[in-house]
Amino acid sequence: MSEKVLLDVSDRIATLTVNNPDKRNAMDQETRTALRDRLDDIDANDDIGVVVLRGKGDSYIAGGDIEAFAEFDRVDALEYLTNYGQGLYNDVADLTKPTIAAIDGYAFGGGLEVSLACDLRVATPDATVGLPEVGLGILPGGGGTQRLAHVAGAGVAKDLIFTGRAVDAEEAATLGIVNRVYEPDEFDDSVRELAETIAANAPLALRLAKESINRGLDDEGGLDFERIACAFLFGTADQQEGAEAFLEKRDPAFEGR
Ligand code: COA
């Protein structure tokens, strides 16, 4: 099993840690495959009651691997979004156990999208969240347009997605994106306590409560449009420019093509 996603299980709480700190835990293909494998194991394990998602080091998850995106054409993008972008985050959302995204550091792009697919989001004051995709010539194609609107409302989703701006933990909590902010020195204990509180409740009741809430939010049409629209953007001149500009550490010059 790849070490890009670590799994620790103790007292009915599983902690998944994305482990690629040199790249700020940006998720490459190896990481995504590892995450899916770990999710399958967790879902099948009745001894696990709650799942916590974290990032190694002082970054949470800086999004998808922009270097790989630079090589994608539309066909690659559609396959990626179906199986791993949206597909993987849908698996997170559909996990039968409650999930908590424990955000310390950067949750950008796919890092925020995977957190929005979790049931709860908690953060340290140092957390920064955002969906910067339009600055890369694409859109949040991992469920972000739908789930951010569900979690925080369409107005907040349009503000964050159209501007691409990052917000700190305090603002994220005010906007309803983050449920709770814990002080850094109490973060691990507070996350654990929250997970334990949830895990002490009846597993079947939790599972069906989660499914009831999620079914009420189901909007397959929105997710499908988002996925196809994002795939369409790959291979445009602006998408190539956006990825190249990031890798060359300069501002992009977009042309609307
Ligand atoms: N994809 C690929 N590589 C990434 C990455 C991503 N999403 N995020 C960070 N990295 C890489 C950087 O290219 C850099 O690689 P290098 O050491 O080979 O130059 C390394 O991780 C460290 O990143 P750096 O930008 O130097 O760190 P920082 O602490 O100054 O800034 C971020 C951290 C998260 C603010 C910044 O890396 C960033 O904006 N990342 C992109 C976030 C994003 O747009 N995500 C959405 C993708 S759709």
PDB file of C-alpha atoms and ligand atoms in Angstrom:
ATOM      1  CA  MET A   1       0.000   0.000   0.000  1.00  0.00           C
ATOM      2  CA  SER A   2       1.294   3.467  -0.927  1.00  0.00           C
ATOM      3  CA  GLU A   3       2.586   5.642   1.906  1.00  0.00           C
ATOM      4  CA  LYS A   4       1.016   8.715   0.251  1.00  0.00           C
ATOM      5  CA  VAL A   5      -2.076   8.148   2.424  1.00  0.00           C
ATOM      6  CA  LEU A   6      -1.499   6.887   5.966  1.00  0.00           C
ATOM      7  CA  LEU A   7      -4.192   5.123   7.983  1.00  0.00           C
ATOM      8  CA  ASP A   8      -4.289   4.946  11.761  1.00  0.00           C
ATOM      9  CA  VAL A   9      -7.159   3.241  13.567  1.00  0.00           C
ATOM     10  CA  SER A  10      -7.691   3.469  17.311  1.00  0.00           C
ATOM     11  CA  ASP A  11     -10.801   3.260  19.488  1.00  0.00           C
ATOM     12  CA  ARG A  12     -13.196   3.153  16.505  1.00  0.00           C
ATOM     13  CA  ILE A  13     -11.686   6.303  14.958  1.00  0.00           C
ATOM     14  CA  ALA A  14      -9.830   6.056  11.657  1.00  0.00           C
ATOM     15  CA  THR A  15      -7.452   8.878  10.760  1.00  0.00           C
ATOM     16  CA  LEU A  16      -6.454   9.216   7.114  1.00  0.00           C
ATOM     17  CA  THR A  17      -3.429  11.453   6.534  1.00  0.00           C
ATOM     18  CA  VAL A  18      -2.457  12.637   3.064  1.00  0.00           C
ATOM     19  CA  ASN A  19       1.317  12.382   3.119  1.00  0.00           C
ATOM     20  CA  ASN A  20       3.043  14.433   0.427  1.00  0.00           C
ATOM     21  CA  PRO A  21       4.246  17.459   2.434  1.00  0.00           C
ATOM     22  CA  ASP A  22       6.944  18.547  -0.060  1.00  0.00           C
ATOM     23  CA  LYS A  23       4.118  19.320  -2.502  1.00  0.00           C
ATOM     24  CA  ARG A  24       1.863  20.726   0.243  1.00  0.00           C
ATOM     25  CA  ASN A  25      -0.066  17.408   0.086  1.00  0.00           C
ATOM     26  CA  ALA A  26      -1.301  18.129  -3.461  1.00  0.00           C
ATOM     27  CA  MET A  27      -3.010  14.948  -4.601  1.00  0.00           C
ATOM     28  CA  ASP A  28      -1.321  13.135  -7.479  1.00  0.00           C
ATOM     29  CA  GLN A  29      -2.640   9.907  -9.000  1.00  0.00           C
ATOM     30  CA  GLU A  30      -0.814   7.684  -6.508  1.00  0.00           C
ATOM     31  CA  THR A  31      -2.410   9.605  -3.642  1.00  0.00           C
ATOM     32  CA  ARG A  32      -5.897   9.359  -5.129  1.00  0.00           C
ATOM     33  CA  THR A  33      -5.597   5.626  -5.730  1.00  0.00           C
ATOM     34  CA  ALA A  34      -4.307   5.158  -2.179  1.00  0.00           C
ATOM     35  CA  LEU A  35      -7.156   7.222  -0.762  1.00  0.00           C
ATOM     36  CA  ARG A  36      -9.735   5.141  -2.642  1.00  0.00           C
ATOM     37  CA  ASP A  37      -8.154   1.885  -1.418  1.00  0.00           C
ATOM     38  CA  ARG A  38      -8.180   3.139   2.161  1.00  0.00           C
ATOM     39  CA  LEU A  39     -11.832   4.229   1.861  1.00  0.00           C
ATOM     40  CA  ASP A  40     -12.821   0.771   0.640  1.00  0.00           C
ATOM     41  CA  ASP A  41     -11.084  -0.822   3.637  1.00  0.00           C
ATOM     42  CA  ILE A  42     -12.694   1.621   6.067  1.00  0.00           C
ATOM     43  CA  ASP A  43     -16.196   1.200   4.688  1.00  0.00           C
ATOM     44  CA  ALA A  44     -15.998  -2.566   5.080  1.00  0.00           C
ATOM     45  CA  ASN A  45     -14.707  -2.358   8.671  1.00  0.00           C
ATOM     46  CA  ASP A  46     -17.465  -2.404  11.318  1.00  0.00           C
ATOM     47  CA  ASP A  47     -14.915  -1.583  14.019  1.00  0.00           C
ATOM     48  CA  ILE A  48     -14.555   1.931  12.596  1.00  0.00           C
ATOM     49  CA  GLY A  49     -17.198   4.460  13.641  1.00  0.00           C
ATOM     50  CA  VAL A  50     -15.826   7.820  12.481  1.00  0.00           C
ATOM     51  CA  VAL A  51     -13.236   8.894   9.905  1.00  0.00           C
ATOM     52  CA  VAL A  52     -10.940  11.926  10.207  1.00  0.00           C
ATOM     53  CA  LEU A  53      -9.100  13.329   7.169  1.00  0.00           C
ATOM     54  CA  ARG A  54      -5.873  15.269   7.688  1.00  0.00           C
ATOM     55  CA  GLY A  55      -2.764  16.461   5.857  1.00  0.00           C
ATOM     56  CA  LYS A  56       0.830  15.786   6.893  1.00  0.00           C
ATOM     57  CA  GLY A  57       2.843  18.740   8.175  1.00  0.00           C
ATOM     58  CA  ASP A  58       1.695  22.329   8.140  1.00  0.00           C
ATOM     59  CA  SER A  59      -0.296  22.135   4.917  1.00  0.00           C
ATOM     60  CA  TYR A  60      -3.631  20.360   4.741  1.00  0.00           C
ATOM     61  CA  ILE A  61      -4.213  19.538   1.030  1.00  0.00           C
ATOM     62  CA  ALA A  62      -3.200  22.097  -1.640  1.00  0.00           C
ATOM     63  CA  GLY A  63      -5.520  20.576  -4.250  1.00  0.00           C
ATOM     64  CA  GLY A  64      -5.085  18.422  -7.315  1.00  0.00           C
ATOM     65  CA  ASP A  65      -1.696  17.994  -8.960  1.00  0.00           C
ATOM     66  CA  ILE A  66      -1.446  21.005 -11.287  1.00  0.00           C
ATOM     67  CA  GLU A  67       1.634  19.533 -12.958  1.00  0.00           C
ATOM     68  CA  ALA A  68      -0.460  16.566 -14.145  1.00  0.00           C
ATOM     69  CA  PHE A  69      -3.293  18.883 -15.207  1.00  0.00           C
ATOM     70  CA  ALA A  70      -0.862  20.697 -17.516  1.00  0.00           C
ATOM     71  CA  GLU A  71      -0.666  17.514 -19.636  1.00  0.00           C
ATOM     72  CA  PHE A  72      -4.417  16.756 -19.740  1.00  0.00           C
ATOM     73  CA  ASP A  73      -6.603  17.008 -22.826  1.00  0.00           C
ATOM     74  CA  ARG A  74     -10.408  16.855 -22.570  1.00  0.00           C
ATOM     75  CA  VAL A  75     -10.563  13.080 -22.748  1.00  0.00           C
ATOM     76  CA  ASP A  76      -7.979  12.719 -19.962  1.00  0.00           C
ATOM     77  CA  ALA A  77      -9.864  15.316 -17.922  1.00  0.00           C
ATOM     78  CA  LEU A  78     -13.240  13.634 -18.322  1.00  0.00           C
ATOM     79  CA  GLU A  79     -11.828  10.282 -17.308  1.00  0.00           C
ATOM     80  CA  TYR A  80      -9.981  11.820 -14.364  1.00  0.00           C
ATOM     81  CA  LEU A  81     -13.002  13.785 -13.144  1.00  0.00           C
ATOM     82  CA  THR A  82     -15.357  10.823 -13.501  1.00  0.00           C
ATOM     83  CA  ASN A  83     -13.138   8.316 -11.726  1.00  0.00           C
ATOM     84  CA  TYR A  84     -11.031  10.397  -9.392  1.00  0.00           C
ATOM     85  CA  GLY A  85     -12.008  14.085  -9.197  1.00  0.00           C
ATOM     86  CA  GLN A  86     -15.737  13.877  -8.638  1.00  0.00           C
ATOM     87  CA  GLY A  87     -15.757  10.073  -8.450  1.00  0.00           C
ATOM     88  CA  LEU A  88     -13.382   9.869  -5.494  1.00  0.00           C
ATOM     89  CA  TYR A  89     -15.020  12.716  -3.601  1.00  0.00           C
ATOM     90  CA  ASN A  90     -18.432  11.155  -4.195  1.00  0.00           C
ATOM     91  CA  ASP A  91     -17.008   8.013  -2.560  1.00  0.00           C
ATOM     92  CA  VAL A  92     -15.982  10.167   0.409  1.00  0.00           C
ATOM     93  CA  ALA A  93     -19.479  11.680   0.572  1.00  0.00           C
ATOM     94  CA  ASP A  94     -21.080   8.236   0.311  1.00  0.00           C
ATOM     95  CA  LEU A  95     -18.946   6.631   3.022  1.00  0.00           C
ATOM     96  CA  THR A  96     -21.346   4.982   5.454  1.00  0.00           C
ATOM     97  CA  LYS A  97     -19.535   6.468   8.486  1.00  0.00           C
ATOM     98  CA  PRO A  98     -19.437  10.114   9.567  1.00  0.00           C
ATOM     99  CA  THR A  99     -16.362  11.981   8.326  1.00  0.00           C
ATOM    100  CA  ILE A 100     -14.507  15.009   9.715  1.00  0.00           C
ATOM    101  CA  ALA A 101     -12.056  17.102   7.682  1.00  0.00           C
ATOM    102  CA  ALA A 102      -9.462  18.420  10.147  1.00  0.00           C
ATOM    103  CA  ILE A 103      -7.983  21.400   8.314  1.00  0.00           C
ATOM    104  CA  ASP A 104      -4.657  22.853   9.455  1.00  0.00           C
ATOM    105  CA  GLY A 105      -3.007  24.857   6.663  1.00  0.00           C
ATOM    106  CA  TYR A 106      -3.999  25.133   3.017  1.00  0.00           C
ATOM    107  CA  ALA A 107      -7.245  23.557   1.769  1.00  0.00           C
ATOM    108  CA  PHE A 108      -7.298  24.692  -1.844  1.00  0.00           C
ATOM    109  CA  GLY A 109      -9.095  23.297  -4.867  1.00  0.00           C
ATOM    110  CA  GLY A 110      -9.518  19.539  -4.462  1.00  0.00           C
ATOM    111  CA  GLY A 111      -8.376  19.917  -0.838  1.00  0.00           C
ATOM    112  CA  LEU A 112     -11.458  21.980  -0.078  1.00  0.00           C
ATOM    113  CA  GLU A 113     -13.652  19.851  -2.351  1.00  0.00           C
ATOM    114  CA  VAL A 114     -12.738  16.633  -0.542  1.00  0.00           C
ATOM    115  CA  SER A 115     -13.432  18.450   2.749  1.00  0.00           C
ATOM    116  CA  LEU A 116     -16.826  19.592   1.500  1.00  0.00           C
ATOM    117  CA  ALA A 117     -17.534  15.942   0.712  1.00  0.00           C
ATOM    118  CA  CYS A 118     -16.839  15.199   4.402  1.00  0.00           C
ATOM    119  CA  ASP A 119     -19.704  15.634   6.850  1.00  0.00           C
ATOM    120  CA  LEU A 120     -18.002  18.171   9.141  1.00  0.00           C
ATOM    121  CA  ARG A 121     -15.077  20.543   8.754  1.00  0.00           C
ATOM    122  CA  VAL A 122     -13.001  21.802  11.665  1.00  0.00           C
ATOM    123  CA  ALA A 123      -9.934  24.025  11.431  1.00  0.00           C
ATOM    124  CA  THR A 124      -7.103  25.736  13.242  1.00  0.00           C
ATOM    125  CA  PRO A 125      -6.922  29.545  13.050  1.00  0.00           C
ATOM    126  CA  ASP A 126      -4.047  29.014  10.564  1.00  0.00           C
ATOM    127  CA  ALA A 127      -6.265  27.244   8.041  1.00  0.00           C
ATOM    128  CA  THR A 128      -6.872  28.895   4.668  1.00  0.00           C
ATOM    129  CA  VAL A 129      -9.509  27.598   2.284  1.00  0.00           C
ATOM    130  CA  GLY A 130     -10.383  28.478  -1.285  1.00  0.00           C
ATOM    131  CA  LEU A 131     -11.346  27.300  -4.756  1.00  0.00           C
ATOM    132  CA  PRO A 132      -8.815  29.066  -7.042  1.00  0.00           C
ATOM    133  CA  GLU A 133      -9.601  27.035 -10.203  1.00  0.00           C
ATOM    134  CA  VAL A 134     -10.848  29.891 -12.410  1.00  0.00           C
ATOM    135  CA  GLY A 135      -7.373  31.409 -12.056  1.00  0.00           C
ATOM    136  CA  LEU A 136      -6.087  28.207 -13.679  1.00  0.00           C
ATOM    137  CA  GLY A 137      -8.568  28.398 -16.551  1.00  0.00           C
ATOM    138  CA  ILE A 138     -10.801  25.603 -15.170  1.00  0.00           C
ATOM    139  CA  LEU A 139     -13.594  25.344 -12.589  1.00  0.00           C
ATOM    140  CA  PRO A 140     -13.944  23.293  -9.409  1.00  0.00           C
ATOM    141  CA  GLY A 141     -14.850  19.985 -11.072  1.00  0.00           C
ATOM    142  CA  GLY A 142     -14.676  17.777  -7.985  1.00  0.00           C
ATOM    143  CA  GLY A 143     -18.133  18.679  -6.715  1.00  0.00           C
ATOM    144  CA  GLY A 144     -17.060  22.103  -5.398  1.00  0.00           C
ATOM    145  CA  THR A 145     -19.646  24.159  -7.277  1.00  0.00           C
ATOM    146  CA  GLN A 146     -22.425  21.990  -5.839  1.00  0.00           C
ATOM    147  CA  ARG A 147     -21.180  21.191  -2.345  1.00  0.00           C
ATOM    148  CA  LEU A 148     -19.976  24.690  -1.473  1.00  0.00           C
ATOM    149  CA  ALA A 149     -23.388  26.017  -2.499  1.00  0.00           C
ATOM    150  CA  HIS A 150     -25.084  23.355  -0.368  1.00  0.00           C
ATOM    151  CA  VAL A 151     -22.881  23.992   2.657  1.00  0.00           C
ATOM    152  CA  ALA A 152     -22.673  27.800   2.576  1.00  0.00           C
ATOM    153  CA  GLY A 153     -25.289  28.957   0.038  1.00  0.00           C
ATOM    154  CA  ALA A 154     -25.085  29.936  -3.630  1.00  0.00           C
ATOM    155  CA  GLY A 155     -24.036  33.525  -2.827  1.00  0.00           C
ATOM    156  CA  VAL A 156     -20.970  32.412  -0.869  1.00  0.00           C
ATOM    157  CA  ALA A 157     -20.109  29.788  -3.512  1.00  0.00           C
ATOM    158  CA  LYS A 158     -20.239  32.396  -6.284  1.00  0.00           C
ATOM    159  CA  ASP A 159     -18.128  34.861  -4.266  1.00  0.00           C
ATOM    160  CA  LEU A 160     -15.386  32.322  -3.543  1.00  0.00           C
ATOM    161  CA  ILE A 161     -15.435  30.585  -6.927  1.00  0.00           C
ATOM    162  CA  PHE A 162     -15.654  33.723  -9.100  1.00  0.00           C
ATOM    163  CA  THR A 163     -12.934  35.596  -7.196  1.00  0.00           C
ATOM    164  CA  GLY A 164     -10.833  32.519  -6.400  1.00  0.00           C
ATOM    165  CA  ARG A 165     -10.004  34.270  -3.126  1.00  0.00           C
ATOM    166  CA  ALA A 166      -8.781  32.353  -0.102  1.00  0.00           C
ATOM    167  CA  VAL A 167     -10.475  32.899   3.262  1.00  0.00           C
ATOM    168  CA  ASP A 168      -9.022  32.305   6.694  1.00  0.00           C
ATOM    169  CA  ALA A 169     -10.559  29.986   9.291  1.00  0.00           C
ATOM    170  CA  GLU A 170     -12.430  32.746  11.092  1.00  0.00           C
ATOM    171  CA  GLU A 171     -14.174  33.900   7.907  1.00  0.00           C
ATOM    172  CA  ALA A 172     -14.728  30.297   6.799  1.00  0.00           C
ATOM    173  CA  ALA A 173     -16.526  29.671  10.102  1.00  0.00           C
ATOM    174  CA  THR A 174     -18.619  32.838   9.720  1.00  0.00           C
ATOM    175  CA  LEU A 175     -19.593  31.726   6.204  1.00  0.00           C
ATOM    176  CA  GLY A 176     -20.565  28.269   7.500  1.00  0.00           C
ATOM    177  CA  ILE A 177     -17.858  26.462   5.527  1.00  0.00           C
ATOM    178  CA  VAL A 178     -16.108  25.368   8.712  1.00  0.00           C
ATOM    179  CA  ASN A 179     -18.135  24.059  11.658  1.00  0.00           C
ATOM    180  CA  ARG A 180     -15.629  24.826  14.422  1.00  0.00           C
ATOM    181  CA  VAL A 181     -12.252  26.496  14.895  1.00  0.00           C
ATOM    182  CA  TYR A 182      -9.979  25.008  17.577  1.00  0.00           C
ATOM    183  CA  GLU A 183      -6.810  26.545  18.989  1.00  0.00           C
ATOM    184  CA  PRO A 184      -3.658  24.935  17.530  1.00  0.00           C
ATOM    185  CA  ASP A 185      -2.434  23.490  20.845  1.00  0.00           C
ATOM    186  CA  GLU A 186      -5.856  21.932  21.490  1.00  0.00           C
ATOM    187  CA  PHE A 187      -6.537  20.910  17.897  1.00  0.00           C
ATOM    188  CA  ASP A 188      -5.660  17.200  18.017  1.00  0.00           C
ATOM    189  CA  ASP A 189      -7.487  16.644  21.323  1.00  0.00           C
ATOM    190  CA  SER A 190     -10.530  18.618  20.186  1.00  0.00           C
ATOM    191  CA  VAL A 191     -10.793  16.707  16.896  1.00  0.00           C
ATOM    192  CA  ARG A 192     -10.477  13.456  18.835  1.00  0.00           C
ATOM    193  CA  GLU A 193     -13.134  14.529  21.327  1.00  0.00           C
ATOM    194  CA  LEU A 194     -15.537  15.466  18.528  1.00  0.00           C
ATOM    195  CA  ALA A 195     -14.911  12.140  16.775  1.00  0.00           C
ATOM    196  CA  GLU A 196     -15.431  10.245  20.056  1.00  0.00           C
ATOM    197  CA  THR A 197     -18.682  12.090  20.761  1.00  0.00           C
ATOM    198  CA  ILE A 198     -20.019  11.072  17.359  1.00  0.00           C
ATOM    199  CA  ALA A 199     -18.639   7.526  17.560  1.00  0.00           C
ATOM    200  CA  ALA A 200     -20.414   6.964  20.893  1.00  0.00           C
ATOM    201  CA  ASN A 201     -23.775   7.176  19.128  1.00  0.00           C
ATOM    202  CA  ALA A 202     -25.592   4.301  17.450  1.00  0.00           C
ATOM    203  CA  PRO A 203     -23.788   3.331  14.198  1.00  0.00           C
ATOM    204  CA  LEU A 204     -26.910   2.419  12.234  1.00  0.00           C
ATOM    205  CA  ALA A 205     -28.712   5.567  13.362  1.00  0.00           C
ATOM    206  CA  LEU A 206     -25.708   7.678  12.298  1.00  0.00           C
ATOM    207  CA  ARG A 207     -25.480   5.929   8.960  1.00  0.00           C
ATOM    208  CA  LEU A 208     -29.134   6.480   8.136  1.00  0.00           C
ATOM    209  CA  ALA A 209     -29.163  10.055   9.480  1.00  0.00           C
ATOM    210  CA  LYS A 210     -26.236  10.817   7.171  1.00  0.00           C
ATOM    211  CA  GLU A 211     -27.936   9.205   4.210  1.00  0.00           C
ATOM    212  CA  SER A 212     -31.191  11.058   4.935  1.00  0.00           C
ATOM    213  CA  ILE A 213     -29.428  14.433   4.960  1.00  0.00           C
ATOM    214  CA  ASN A 214     -27.379  13.625   1.842  1.00  0.00           C
ATOM    215  CA  ARG A 215     -30.362  12.339  -0.134  1.00  0.00           C
ATOM    216  CA  GLY A 216     -32.144  15.618   0.502  1.00  0.00           C
ATOM    217  CA  LEU A 217     -29.173  17.389  -1.139  1.00  0.00           C
ATOM    218  CA  ASP A 218     -28.858  15.055  -4.135  1.00  0.00           C
ATOM    219  CA  ASP A 219     -28.556  16.971  -7.352  1.00  0.00           C
ATOM    220  CA  GLU A 220     -27.021  14.651  -9.901  1.00  0.00           C
ATOM    221  CA  GLY A 221     -27.823  17.120 -12.697  1.00  0.00           C
ATOM    222  CA  GLY A 222     -25.617  19.781 -11.131  1.00  0.00           C
ATOM    223  CA  LEU A 223     -22.718  17.400 -10.567  1.00  0.00           C
ATOM    224  CA  ASP A 224     -22.971  16.031 -14.124  1.00  0.00           C
ATOM    225  CA  PHE A 225     -22.957  19.513 -15.653  1.00  0.00           C
ATOM    226  CA  GLU A 226     -20.017  20.554 -13.487  1.00  0.00           C
ATOM    227  CA  ARG A 227     -17.994  17.500 -14.529  1.00  0.00           C
ATOM    228  CA  ILE A 228     -18.612  17.936 -18.264  1.00  0.00           C
ATOM    229  CA  ALA A 229     -18.048  21.707 -18.086  1.00  0.00           C
ATOM    230  CA  CYS A 230     -14.740  21.211 -16.279  1.00  0.00           C
ATOM    231  CA  ALA A 231     -13.609  18.575 -18.804  1.00  0.00           C
ATOM    232  CA  PHE A 232     -14.534  21.002 -21.613  1.00  0.00           C
ATOM    233  CA  LEU A 233     -12.225  23.655 -20.142  1.00  0.00           C
ATOM    234  CA  PHE A 234      -9.216  21.334 -20.288  1.00  0.00           C
ATOM    235  CA  GLY A 235      -7.334  21.823 -23.536  1.00  0.00           C
ATOM    236  CA  THR A 236      -8.450  25.447 -23.921  1.00  0.00           C
ATOM    237  CA  ALA A 237      -5.632  27.945 -24.394  1.00  0.00           C
ATOM    238  CA  ASP A 238      -6.515  29.566 -21.058  1.00  0.00           C
ATOM    239  CA  GLN A 239      -6.285  26.261 -19.167  1.00  0.00           C
ATOM    240  CA  GLN A 240      -2.818  25.602 -20.605  1.00  0.00           C
ATOM    241  CA  GLU A 241      -1.789  29.153 -19.784  1.00  0.00           C
ATOM    242  CA  GLY A 242      -3.159  28.836 -16.233  1.00  0.00           C
ATOM    243  CA  ALA A 243      -1.213  25.639 -15.491  1.00  0.00           C
ATOM    244  CA  GLU A 244       1.988  26.923 -17.160  1.00  0.00           C
ATOM    245  CA  ALA A 245       1.803  30.234 -15.289  1.00  0.00           C
ATOM    246  CA  PHE A 246       1.457  28.405 -11.945  1.00  0.00           C
ATOM    247  CA  LEU A 247       4.424  26.137 -12.672  1.00  0.00           C
ATOM    248  CA  GLU A 248       6.516  29.099 -13.915  1.00  0.00           C
ATOM    249  CA  LYS A 249       5.443  31.109 -10.818  1.00  0.00           C
ATOM    250  CA  ARG A 250       4.055  34.057 -12.825  1.00  0.00           C
ATOM    251  CA  ASP A 251       0.647  35.669 -13.417  1.00  0.00           C
ATOM    252  CA  PRO A 252      -1.424  34.146 -16.242  1.00  0.00           C
ATOM    253  CA  ALA A 253      -2.443  36.150 -19.335  1.00  0.00           C
ATOM    254  CA  PHE A 254      -5.907  34.875 -20.298  1.00  0.00           C
ATOM    255  CA  GLU A 255      -7.451  35.399 -23.753  1.00  0.00           C
ATOM    256  CA  GLY A 256     -10.904  33.867 -23.426  1.00  0.00           C
ATOM    257  CA  ARG A 257      -9.958  30.991 -25.793  1.00  0.00           C
TER     258      ARG A 257
HETATM  259  N1  COA B   1      -0.116  20.853  -7.630  1.00  0.00           N
HETATM  260  C1  COA B   1       1.183  20.585  -7.894  1.00  0.00           C
HETATM  261  N2  COA B   1       2.191  21.066  -7.167  1.00  0.00           N
HETATM  262  C2  COA B   1       1.884  21.857  -6.115  1.00  0.00           C
HETATM  263  C3  COA B   1       0.557  22.184  -5.780  1.00  0.00           C
HETATM  264  C4  COA B   1      -0.468  21.643  -6.596  1.00  0.00           C
HETATM  265  N3  COA B   1      -1.757  21.872  -6.353  1.00  0.00           N
HETATM  266  N4  COA B   1       0.565  22.986  -4.688  1.00  0.00           N
HETATM  267  C5  COA B   1       1.852  23.148  -4.359  1.00  0.00           C
HETATM  268  N5  COA B   1       2.641  22.466  -5.212  1.00  0.00           N
HETATM  269  C6  COA B   1       4.101  22.371  -5.204  1.00  0.00           C
HETATM  270  C7  COA B   1       4.752  23.646  -5.723  1.00  0.00           C
HETATM  271  O1  COA B   1       4.814  23.634  -7.147  1.00  0.00           O
HETATM  272  C8  COA B   1       6.106  23.546  -5.071  1.00  0.00           C
HETATM  273  O2  COA B   1       6.881  22.633  -5.812  1.00  0.00           O
HETATM  274  P1  COA B   1       8.481  22.885  -5.984  1.00  0.00           P
HETATM  275  O3  COA B   1       9.030  22.770  -4.577  1.00  0.00           O
HETATM  276  O4  COA B   1       8.911  21.760  -6.869  1.00  0.00           O
HETATM  277  O5  COA B   1       8.623  24.262  -6.568  1.00  0.00           O
HETATM  278  C9  COA B   1       5.823  22.888  -3.718  1.00  0.00           C
HETATM  279  O6  COA B   1       4.554  22.250  -3.860  1.00  0.00           O
HETATM  280  C10 COA B   1       5.691  23.897  -2.599  1.00  0.00           C
HETATM  281  O7  COA B   1       4.769  24.888  -2.997  1.00  0.00           O
HETATM  282  P2  COA B   1       5.052  26.453  -2.831  1.00  0.00           P
HETATM  283  O8  COA B   1       4.092  27.180  -3.705  1.00  0.00           O
HETATM  284  O9  COA B   1       6.507  26.729  -3.019  1.00  0.00           O
HETATM  285  O10 COA B   1       4.678  26.598  -1.273  1.00  0.00           O
HETATM  286  P3  COA B   1       4.080  27.854  -0.511  1.00  0.00           P
HETATM  287  O11 COA B   1       4.053  27.440   0.926  1.00  0.00           O
HETATM  288  O12 COA B   1       4.793  29.103  -0.897  1.00  0.00           O
HETATM  289  O13 COA B   1       2.579  28.000  -1.046  1.00  0.00           O
HETATM  290  C11 COA B   1       0.398  27.207  -1.635  1.00  0.00           C
HETATM  291  C12 COA B   1       1.652  26.988  -0.777  1.00  0.00           C
HETATM  292  C13 COA B   1      -0.549  26.061  -1.314  1.00  0.00           C
HETATM  293  C14 COA B   1      -0.227  28.565  -1.265  1.00  0.00           C
HETATM  294  C15 COA B   1       0.786  27.237  -3.127  1.00  0.00           C
HETATM  295  O14 COA B   1       1.614  26.110  -3.378  1.00  0.00           O
HETATM  296  C16 COA B   1      -0.390  27.138  -4.058  1.00  0.00           C
HETATM  297  O15 COA B   1      -1.053  28.142  -4.326  1.00  0.00           O
HETATM  298  N6  COA B   1      -0.651  25.922  -4.604  1.00  0.00           N
HETATM  299  C17 COA B   1      -1.684  25.726  -5.598  1.00  0.00           C
HETATM  300  C18 COA B   1      -3.038  25.696  -4.978  1.00  0.00           C
HETATM  301  C19 COA B   1      -4.094  25.522  -6.040  1.00  0.00           C
HETATM  302  O16 COA B   1      -4.258  26.327  -6.950  1.00  0.00           O
HETATM  303  N7  COA B   1      -4.831  24.412  -5.933  1.00  0.00           N
HETATM  304  C20 COA B   1      -5.915  24.129  -6.815  1.00  0.00           C
HETATM  305  C21 COA B   1      -5.503  23.166  -7.842  1.00  0.00           C
HETATM  306  S1  COA B   1      -6.832  22.824  -8.953  1.00  0.00           S
END
